[in-house]
Coordinates of C-alpha atoms in Angstrom, one line a residue:
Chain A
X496 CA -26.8 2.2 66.5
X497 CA -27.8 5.5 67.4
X498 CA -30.9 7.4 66.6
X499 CA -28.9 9.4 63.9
X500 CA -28.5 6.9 61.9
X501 CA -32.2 5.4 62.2
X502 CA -33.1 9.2 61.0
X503 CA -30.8 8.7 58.0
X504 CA -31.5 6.0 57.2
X505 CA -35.3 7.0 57.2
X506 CA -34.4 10.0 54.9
X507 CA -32.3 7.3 52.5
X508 CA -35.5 5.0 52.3
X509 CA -38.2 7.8 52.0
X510 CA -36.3 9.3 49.2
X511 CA -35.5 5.7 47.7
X512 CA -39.0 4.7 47.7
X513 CA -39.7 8.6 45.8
X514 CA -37.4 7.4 43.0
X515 CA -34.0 8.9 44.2
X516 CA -31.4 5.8 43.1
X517 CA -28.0 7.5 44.1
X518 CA -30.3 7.6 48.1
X519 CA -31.2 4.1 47.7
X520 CA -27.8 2.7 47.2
X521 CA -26.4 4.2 50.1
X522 CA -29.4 3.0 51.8
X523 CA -28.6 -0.4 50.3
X524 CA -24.8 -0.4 51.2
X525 CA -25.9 0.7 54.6
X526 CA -28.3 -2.1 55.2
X527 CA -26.0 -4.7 54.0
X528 CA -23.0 -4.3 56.4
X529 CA -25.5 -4.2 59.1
X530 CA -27.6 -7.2 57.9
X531 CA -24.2 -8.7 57.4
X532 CA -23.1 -8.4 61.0
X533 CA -26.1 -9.7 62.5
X534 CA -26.4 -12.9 60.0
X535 CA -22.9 -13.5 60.9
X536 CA -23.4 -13.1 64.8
X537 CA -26.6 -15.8 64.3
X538 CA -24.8 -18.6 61.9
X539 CA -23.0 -20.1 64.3
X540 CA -23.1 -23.6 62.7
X541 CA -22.1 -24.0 59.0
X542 CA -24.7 -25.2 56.2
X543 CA -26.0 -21.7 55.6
X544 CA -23.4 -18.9 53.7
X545 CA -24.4 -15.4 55.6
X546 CA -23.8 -13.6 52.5
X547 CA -26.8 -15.8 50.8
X548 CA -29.2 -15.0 53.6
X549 CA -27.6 -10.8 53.3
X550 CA -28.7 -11.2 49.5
X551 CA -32.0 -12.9 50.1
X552 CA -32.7 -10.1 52.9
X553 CA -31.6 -7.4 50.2
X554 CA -33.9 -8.6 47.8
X555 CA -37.4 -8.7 50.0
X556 CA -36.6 -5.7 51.3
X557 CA -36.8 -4.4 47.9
X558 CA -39.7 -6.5 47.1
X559 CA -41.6 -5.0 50.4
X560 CA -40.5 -1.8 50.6
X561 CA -44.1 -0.7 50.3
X562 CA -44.8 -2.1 53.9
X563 CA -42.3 0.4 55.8
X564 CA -44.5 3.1 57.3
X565 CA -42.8 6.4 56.6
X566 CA -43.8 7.4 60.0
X567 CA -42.2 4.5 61.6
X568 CA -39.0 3.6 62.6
X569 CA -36.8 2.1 59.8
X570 CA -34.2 -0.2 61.6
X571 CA -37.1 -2.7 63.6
X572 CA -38.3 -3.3 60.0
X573 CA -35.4 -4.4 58.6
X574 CA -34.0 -6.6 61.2
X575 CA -37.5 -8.4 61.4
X576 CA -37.1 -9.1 57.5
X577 CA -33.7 -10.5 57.8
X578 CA -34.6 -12.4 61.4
X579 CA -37.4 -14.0 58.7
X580 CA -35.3 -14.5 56.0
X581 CA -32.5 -16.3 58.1
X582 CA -34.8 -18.4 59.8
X583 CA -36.2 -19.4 56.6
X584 CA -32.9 -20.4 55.1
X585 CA -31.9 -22.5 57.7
X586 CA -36.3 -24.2 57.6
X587 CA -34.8 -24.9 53.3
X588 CA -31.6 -26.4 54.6
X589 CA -33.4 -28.6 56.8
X590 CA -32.9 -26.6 60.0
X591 CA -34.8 -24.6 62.5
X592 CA -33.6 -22.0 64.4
X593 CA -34.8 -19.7 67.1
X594 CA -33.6 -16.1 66.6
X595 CA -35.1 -14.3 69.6
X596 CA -35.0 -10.6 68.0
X597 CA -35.3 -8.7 71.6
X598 CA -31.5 -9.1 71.8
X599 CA -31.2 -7.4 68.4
X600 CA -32.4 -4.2 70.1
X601 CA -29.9 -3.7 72.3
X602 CA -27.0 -5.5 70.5
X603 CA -27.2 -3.9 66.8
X604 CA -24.6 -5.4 64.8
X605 CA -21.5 -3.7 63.5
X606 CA -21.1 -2.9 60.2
X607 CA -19.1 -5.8 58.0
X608 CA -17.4 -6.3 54.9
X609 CA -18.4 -9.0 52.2
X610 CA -16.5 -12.4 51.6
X611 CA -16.4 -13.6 47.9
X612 CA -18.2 -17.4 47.3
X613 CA -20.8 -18.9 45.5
X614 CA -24.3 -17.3 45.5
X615 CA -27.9 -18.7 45.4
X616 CA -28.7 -15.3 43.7
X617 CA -26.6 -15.9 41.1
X618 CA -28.3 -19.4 40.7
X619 CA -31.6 -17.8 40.8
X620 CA -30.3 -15.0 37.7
X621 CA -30.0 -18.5 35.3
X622 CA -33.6 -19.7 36.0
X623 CA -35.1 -16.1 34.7
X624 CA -36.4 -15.8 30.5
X625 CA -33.8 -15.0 28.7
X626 CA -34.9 -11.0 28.5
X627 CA -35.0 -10.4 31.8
X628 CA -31.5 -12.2 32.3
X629 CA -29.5 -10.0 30.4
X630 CA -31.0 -7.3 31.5
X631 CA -30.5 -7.9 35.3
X632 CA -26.8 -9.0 34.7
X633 CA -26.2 -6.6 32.5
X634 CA -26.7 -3.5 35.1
X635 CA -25.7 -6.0 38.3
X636 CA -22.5 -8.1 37.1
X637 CA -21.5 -6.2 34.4
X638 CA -22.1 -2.7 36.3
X639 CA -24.0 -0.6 32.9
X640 CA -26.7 1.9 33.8
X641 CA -30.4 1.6 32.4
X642 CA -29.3 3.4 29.8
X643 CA -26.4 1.5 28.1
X644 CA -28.4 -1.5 28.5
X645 CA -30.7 0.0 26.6
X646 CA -28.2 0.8 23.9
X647 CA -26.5 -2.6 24.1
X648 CA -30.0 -4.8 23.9
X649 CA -31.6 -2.7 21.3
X650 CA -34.9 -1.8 23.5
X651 CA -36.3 1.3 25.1
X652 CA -35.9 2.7 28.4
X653 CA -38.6 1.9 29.7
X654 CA -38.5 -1.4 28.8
X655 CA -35.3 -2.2 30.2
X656 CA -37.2 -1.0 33.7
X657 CA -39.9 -3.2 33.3
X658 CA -37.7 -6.5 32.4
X659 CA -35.4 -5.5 35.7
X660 CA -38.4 -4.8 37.8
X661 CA -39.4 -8.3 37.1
X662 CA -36.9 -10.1 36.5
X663 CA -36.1 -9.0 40.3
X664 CA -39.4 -9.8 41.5
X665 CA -39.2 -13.2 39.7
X666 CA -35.9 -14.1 42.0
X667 CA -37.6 -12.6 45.2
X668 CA -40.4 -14.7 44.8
X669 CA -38.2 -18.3 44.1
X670 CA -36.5 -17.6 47.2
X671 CA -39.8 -17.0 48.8
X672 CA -41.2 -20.2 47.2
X673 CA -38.7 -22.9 47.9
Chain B
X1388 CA -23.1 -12.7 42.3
X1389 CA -21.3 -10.2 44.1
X1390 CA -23.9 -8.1 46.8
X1391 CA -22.4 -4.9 45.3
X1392 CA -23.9 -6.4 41.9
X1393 CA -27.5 -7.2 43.0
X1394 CA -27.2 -3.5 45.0
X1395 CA -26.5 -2.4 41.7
X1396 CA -29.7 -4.0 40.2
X1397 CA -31.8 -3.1 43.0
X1398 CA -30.7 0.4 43.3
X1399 CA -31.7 1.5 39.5
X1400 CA -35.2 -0.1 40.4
X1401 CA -35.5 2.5 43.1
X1402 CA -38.7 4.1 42.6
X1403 CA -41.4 1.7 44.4
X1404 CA -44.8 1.7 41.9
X1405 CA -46.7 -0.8 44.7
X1406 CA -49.4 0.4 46.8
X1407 CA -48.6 1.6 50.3
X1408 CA -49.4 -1.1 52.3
X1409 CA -52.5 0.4 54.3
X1410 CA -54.0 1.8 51.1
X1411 CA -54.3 -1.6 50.2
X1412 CA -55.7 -2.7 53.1
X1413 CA -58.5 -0.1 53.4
X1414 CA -59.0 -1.4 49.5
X1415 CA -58.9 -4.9 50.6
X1416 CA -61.4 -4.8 53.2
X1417 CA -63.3 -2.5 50.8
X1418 CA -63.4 -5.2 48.4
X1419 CA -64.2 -8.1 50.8
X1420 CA -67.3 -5.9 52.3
X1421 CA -68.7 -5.5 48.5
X1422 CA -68.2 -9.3 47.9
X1423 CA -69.9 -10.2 50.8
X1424 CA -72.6 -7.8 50.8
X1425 CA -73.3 -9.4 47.1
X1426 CA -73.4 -13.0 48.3
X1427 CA -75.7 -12.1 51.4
X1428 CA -77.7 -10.5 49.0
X1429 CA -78.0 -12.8 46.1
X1430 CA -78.2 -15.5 48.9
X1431 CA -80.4 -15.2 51.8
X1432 CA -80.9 -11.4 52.6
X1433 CA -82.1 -9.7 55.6
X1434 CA -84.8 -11.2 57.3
X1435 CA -88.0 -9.7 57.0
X1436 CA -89.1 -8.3 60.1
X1437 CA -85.3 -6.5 60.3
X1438 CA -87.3 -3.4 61.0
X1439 CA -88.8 -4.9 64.2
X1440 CA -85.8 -6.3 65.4
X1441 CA -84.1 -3.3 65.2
X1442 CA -85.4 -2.3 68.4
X1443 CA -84.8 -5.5 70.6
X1444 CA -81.0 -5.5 72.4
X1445 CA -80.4 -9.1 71.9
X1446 CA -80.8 -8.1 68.0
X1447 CA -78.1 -5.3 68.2
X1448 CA -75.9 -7.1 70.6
X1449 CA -75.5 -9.5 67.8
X1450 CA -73.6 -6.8 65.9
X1451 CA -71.8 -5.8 68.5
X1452 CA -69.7 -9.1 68.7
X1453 CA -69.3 -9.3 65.1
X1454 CA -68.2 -5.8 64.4
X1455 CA -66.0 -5.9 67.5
X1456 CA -64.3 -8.9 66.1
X1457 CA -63.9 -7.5 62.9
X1458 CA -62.4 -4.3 63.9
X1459 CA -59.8 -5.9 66.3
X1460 CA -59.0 -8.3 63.5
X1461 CA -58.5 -5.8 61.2
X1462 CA -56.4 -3.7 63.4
X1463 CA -54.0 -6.9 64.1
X1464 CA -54.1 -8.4 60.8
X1465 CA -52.5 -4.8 59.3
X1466 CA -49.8 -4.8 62.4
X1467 CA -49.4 -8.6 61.4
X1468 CA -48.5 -7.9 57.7
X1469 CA -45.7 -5.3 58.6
X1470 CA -42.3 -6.8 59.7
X1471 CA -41.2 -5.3 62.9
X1472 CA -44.3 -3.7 64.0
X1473 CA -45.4 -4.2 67.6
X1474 CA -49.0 -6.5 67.3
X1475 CA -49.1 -6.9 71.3
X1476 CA -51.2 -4.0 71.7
X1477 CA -53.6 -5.0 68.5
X1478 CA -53.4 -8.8 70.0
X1479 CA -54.8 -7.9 73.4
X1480 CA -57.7 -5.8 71.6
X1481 CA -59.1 -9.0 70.1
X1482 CA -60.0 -10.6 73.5
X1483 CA -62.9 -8.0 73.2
X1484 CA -65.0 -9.2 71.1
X1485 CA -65.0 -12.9 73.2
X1486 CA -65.3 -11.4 76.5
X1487 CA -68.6 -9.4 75.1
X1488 CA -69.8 -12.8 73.8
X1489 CA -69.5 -14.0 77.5
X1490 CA -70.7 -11.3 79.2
X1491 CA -74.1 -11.1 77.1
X1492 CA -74.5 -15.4 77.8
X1493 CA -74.3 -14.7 81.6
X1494 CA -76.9 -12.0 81.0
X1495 CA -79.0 -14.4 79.0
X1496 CA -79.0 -17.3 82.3
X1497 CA -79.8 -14.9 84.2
X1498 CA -82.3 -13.4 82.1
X1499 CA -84.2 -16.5 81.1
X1500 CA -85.2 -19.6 83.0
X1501 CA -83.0 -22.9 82.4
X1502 CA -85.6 -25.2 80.9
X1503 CA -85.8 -22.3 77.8
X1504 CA -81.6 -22.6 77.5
X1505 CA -81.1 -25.3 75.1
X1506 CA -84.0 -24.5 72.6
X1507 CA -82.7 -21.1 72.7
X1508 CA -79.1 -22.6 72.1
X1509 CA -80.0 -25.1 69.1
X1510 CA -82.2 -22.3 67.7
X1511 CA -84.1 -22.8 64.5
X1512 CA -81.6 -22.5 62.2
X1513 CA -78.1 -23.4 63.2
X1514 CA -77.0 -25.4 59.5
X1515 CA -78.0 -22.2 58.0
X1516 CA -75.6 -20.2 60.0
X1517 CA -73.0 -22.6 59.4
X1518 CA -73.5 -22.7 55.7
X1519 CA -73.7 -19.4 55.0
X1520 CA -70.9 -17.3 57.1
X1521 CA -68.4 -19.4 55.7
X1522 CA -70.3 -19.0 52.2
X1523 CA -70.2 -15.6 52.5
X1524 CA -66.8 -15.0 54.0
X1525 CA -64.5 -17.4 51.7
X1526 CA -64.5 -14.6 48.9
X1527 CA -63.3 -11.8 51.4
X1528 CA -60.7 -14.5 53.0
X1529 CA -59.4 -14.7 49.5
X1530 CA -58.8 -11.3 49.4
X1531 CA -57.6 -11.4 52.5
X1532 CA -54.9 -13.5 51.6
X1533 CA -54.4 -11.9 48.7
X1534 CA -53.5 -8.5 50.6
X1535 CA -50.9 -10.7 53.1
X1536 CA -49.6 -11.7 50.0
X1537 CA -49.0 -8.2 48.7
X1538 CA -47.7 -7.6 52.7
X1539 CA -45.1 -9.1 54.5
X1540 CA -46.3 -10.9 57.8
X1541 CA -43.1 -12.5 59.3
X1542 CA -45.6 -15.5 61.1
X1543 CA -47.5 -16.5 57.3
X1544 CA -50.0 -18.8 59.6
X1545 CA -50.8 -16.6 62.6
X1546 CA -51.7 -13.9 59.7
X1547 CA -53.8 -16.3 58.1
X1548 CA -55.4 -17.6 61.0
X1549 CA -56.4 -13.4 61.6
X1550 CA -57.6 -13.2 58.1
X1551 CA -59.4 -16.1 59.0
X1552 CA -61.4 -14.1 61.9
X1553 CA -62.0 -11.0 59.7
X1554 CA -63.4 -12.5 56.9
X1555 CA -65.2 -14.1 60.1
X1556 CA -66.4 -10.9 61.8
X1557 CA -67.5 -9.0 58.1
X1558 CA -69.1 -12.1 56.8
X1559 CA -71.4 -13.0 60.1
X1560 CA -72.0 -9.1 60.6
X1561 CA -73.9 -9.9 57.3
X1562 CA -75.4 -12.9 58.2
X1563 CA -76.8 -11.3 61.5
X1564 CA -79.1 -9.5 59.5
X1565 CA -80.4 -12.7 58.6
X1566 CA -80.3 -14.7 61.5
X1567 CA -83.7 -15.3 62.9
X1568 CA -81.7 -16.6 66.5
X1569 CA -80.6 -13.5 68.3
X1570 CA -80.0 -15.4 71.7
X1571 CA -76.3 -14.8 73.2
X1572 CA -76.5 -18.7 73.8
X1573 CA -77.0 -19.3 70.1
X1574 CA -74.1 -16.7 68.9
X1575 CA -71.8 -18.1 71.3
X1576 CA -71.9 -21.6 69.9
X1577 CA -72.7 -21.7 65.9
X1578 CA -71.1 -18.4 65.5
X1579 CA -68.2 -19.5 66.7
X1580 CA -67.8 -22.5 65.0
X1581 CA -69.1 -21.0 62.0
X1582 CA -66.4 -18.6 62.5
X1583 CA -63.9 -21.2 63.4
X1584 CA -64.2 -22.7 60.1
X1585 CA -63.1 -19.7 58.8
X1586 CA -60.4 -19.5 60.6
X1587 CA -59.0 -22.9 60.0
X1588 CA -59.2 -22.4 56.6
X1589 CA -57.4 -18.9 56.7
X1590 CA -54.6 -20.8 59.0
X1591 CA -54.2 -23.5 56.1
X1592 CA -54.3 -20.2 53.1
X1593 CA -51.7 -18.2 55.5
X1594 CA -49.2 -21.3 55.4
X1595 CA -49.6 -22.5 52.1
X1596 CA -49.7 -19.1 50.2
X1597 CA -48.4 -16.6 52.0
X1598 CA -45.1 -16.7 51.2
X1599 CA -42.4 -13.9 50.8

């Protein structure tokens, strides 16, 4: 991991965070392979799918993106929340684990791809009201924009914004709470 | 769910509406001074000779400890709530405020004769001080709490147990204005456990609430 990247990926969040969604899914993307790598690299045992912690680490990061400084480095910040994340996946399953994350300095993981299986998001989407269900799958699984939910449910704009923003916030928090 | 669907989801929520976390801590800590100032002054108020004891150091020195605390705490507790952020240099700062309380009690045994030592420890008034900084600090802990909760503290009990000590520093900063007992011997012990209290119960809000 160079310092390149941490800049870009600085310049992805800042603009994310200012409302620029085409930045913040290559921020996204970004964060995921790397996230991926390093969960992979930790779960050494099984019990724990990587891709469920890369998910859950997705979603806090979203959740807490108002607690990056803009001055401060991006990449520290993001491994801390997975390192948390992890280790709190294994503490649900029973587990504890140590994950020093001085190694992770030196040792940044490389990128990977995702493997297909089961997902505790996915379990999380069927617990939400029924508005705010249809509106996350509807722009996650079945890929639509704000827009053509919109036109498919019937409601405004804005108020397919709101039902995602919550209905996202609503999963964050059950993983948070378990 | 596929992680290119939730990216999906998450990336046409882009725009993020919450408060930058150290706006909401300068808020926060705004809020906790306001509740506290009400409850010290609905309460007990300042004492009544606070003009008088302005001018004595053993008065003053109580202020010093209590604002010392609070500002280290409040430095570490706002390093604590951001993952990644380094809290070793914020951590070290909050030895300050103890090593003042130490320094001032060796002053005091020197400074006043051994028989005078434990009326001047017991004081006059030690269950007021232990009723009233917790009393006056459990609403600021709550918003305390409430701002971790809005952070992201990657150790939910050590943040806690920090919220703990600046709810503990603002509310007996208050309280000193009351305190008829301005002898270093007295701070150091029903301060402190006064303040301990706190703590304990910010430990027990940071684990059981704080959670992300």
């Amino acid at each position: 991991m160079t310092g390149k990247d941490e800049a870009e990926l600085s310049r992805l969040l800042r603009a994310a965070i200012a409302g620029d969604e085409r930045a913040y899914a290559d921020f996204l993307h970004r964060i995921a392979a790397l996230v991926r790598g390093f969960v992979r690299r930790k779960i050494v045992q099984g019990g724990v799918d990587p891709e469920d912690v890369v998910q859950e680490t997705l979603l806090a990061i979203h959740v807490k993106r108002h607690t990056w400084r803009e001055d401060a480095p991006v990449l520290p910040w993001v491994y801390a929340i997975a390192r948390f994340k992890l280790i709190d996946a294994f503490r649900r399953r029973g587990r504890r684990i140590e994950v020093e994350i001085d190694e992770i300095a030196e040792t940044f993981a490389e990128p990977e791809a995702e493997t297909v299986s089961e997902r505790d998001i996915a379990r999380a989407l069927d617990g939400l009201p029924p508005a705010q269900r249809s509106v996350v799958s509807s722009i996650s699984v079945d890929g639509r924009s704000i827009g053509e939910t919109a036109a498919k449910l019937g409601v405004s704009e804005t108020a397919v914004r709101v039902s995602l923003h919550r209905g996202l916030a609503a999963i964050a928090k059950r993983f948070g709470q378990q | 769910m596929r992680t290119e669907d939730l990216i999906k989801a998450l990336d046409a929520d882009a725009r993020s509406k919450a408060m930058p976390q150290d706006s909401a801590w300068w808020l926060a800590v705004a809020a906790a001074a306001m509740i506290a100032a009400t409850v010290f002054w609905l309460t007990i108020g300042p004492r009544p000779d606070i003009m008088a004891a302005m001018h004595t150091m053993r008065f003053l020195a109580k202020f010093v400890f209590t604002i010392a605390l609070g500002v280290s705490a409040f430095a570490l507790i706002r390093a604590l709530s951001t993952p990644g952020a380094s809290t070793a240099r914020a951590a070290t700062w909050m030895a300050v405020a103890p090593l003042l309380v130490v320094v001032a009690v060796a002053l005091e045994l020197f400074a006043v004769p051994s028989p005078e030592w434990g009326r001047r420890l017991v004081g006059t008034n030690w269950y007021i001080c232990l009723t009233f900084i917790p009393l006056i600090g459990i609403g600021p802990l709550a918003v305390f709490l409430a701002a971790l909760r809005h952070g992201a503290p990657t150790r939910p009990m050590l943040a806690g147990t920090v919220a703990g000590l600046l709810a503990g520093g603002l509310s007996a900063t208050f309280y000193a204005a009351h305190c008829f007992d301005d002898s270093p011997l007295f701070v150091a012990t029903w301060y402190t456990l006064a303040i301990v209290i706190l703590t304990a119960l910010g430990a027990i809000g940071g684990r059981l609430f704080v959670r992300w």
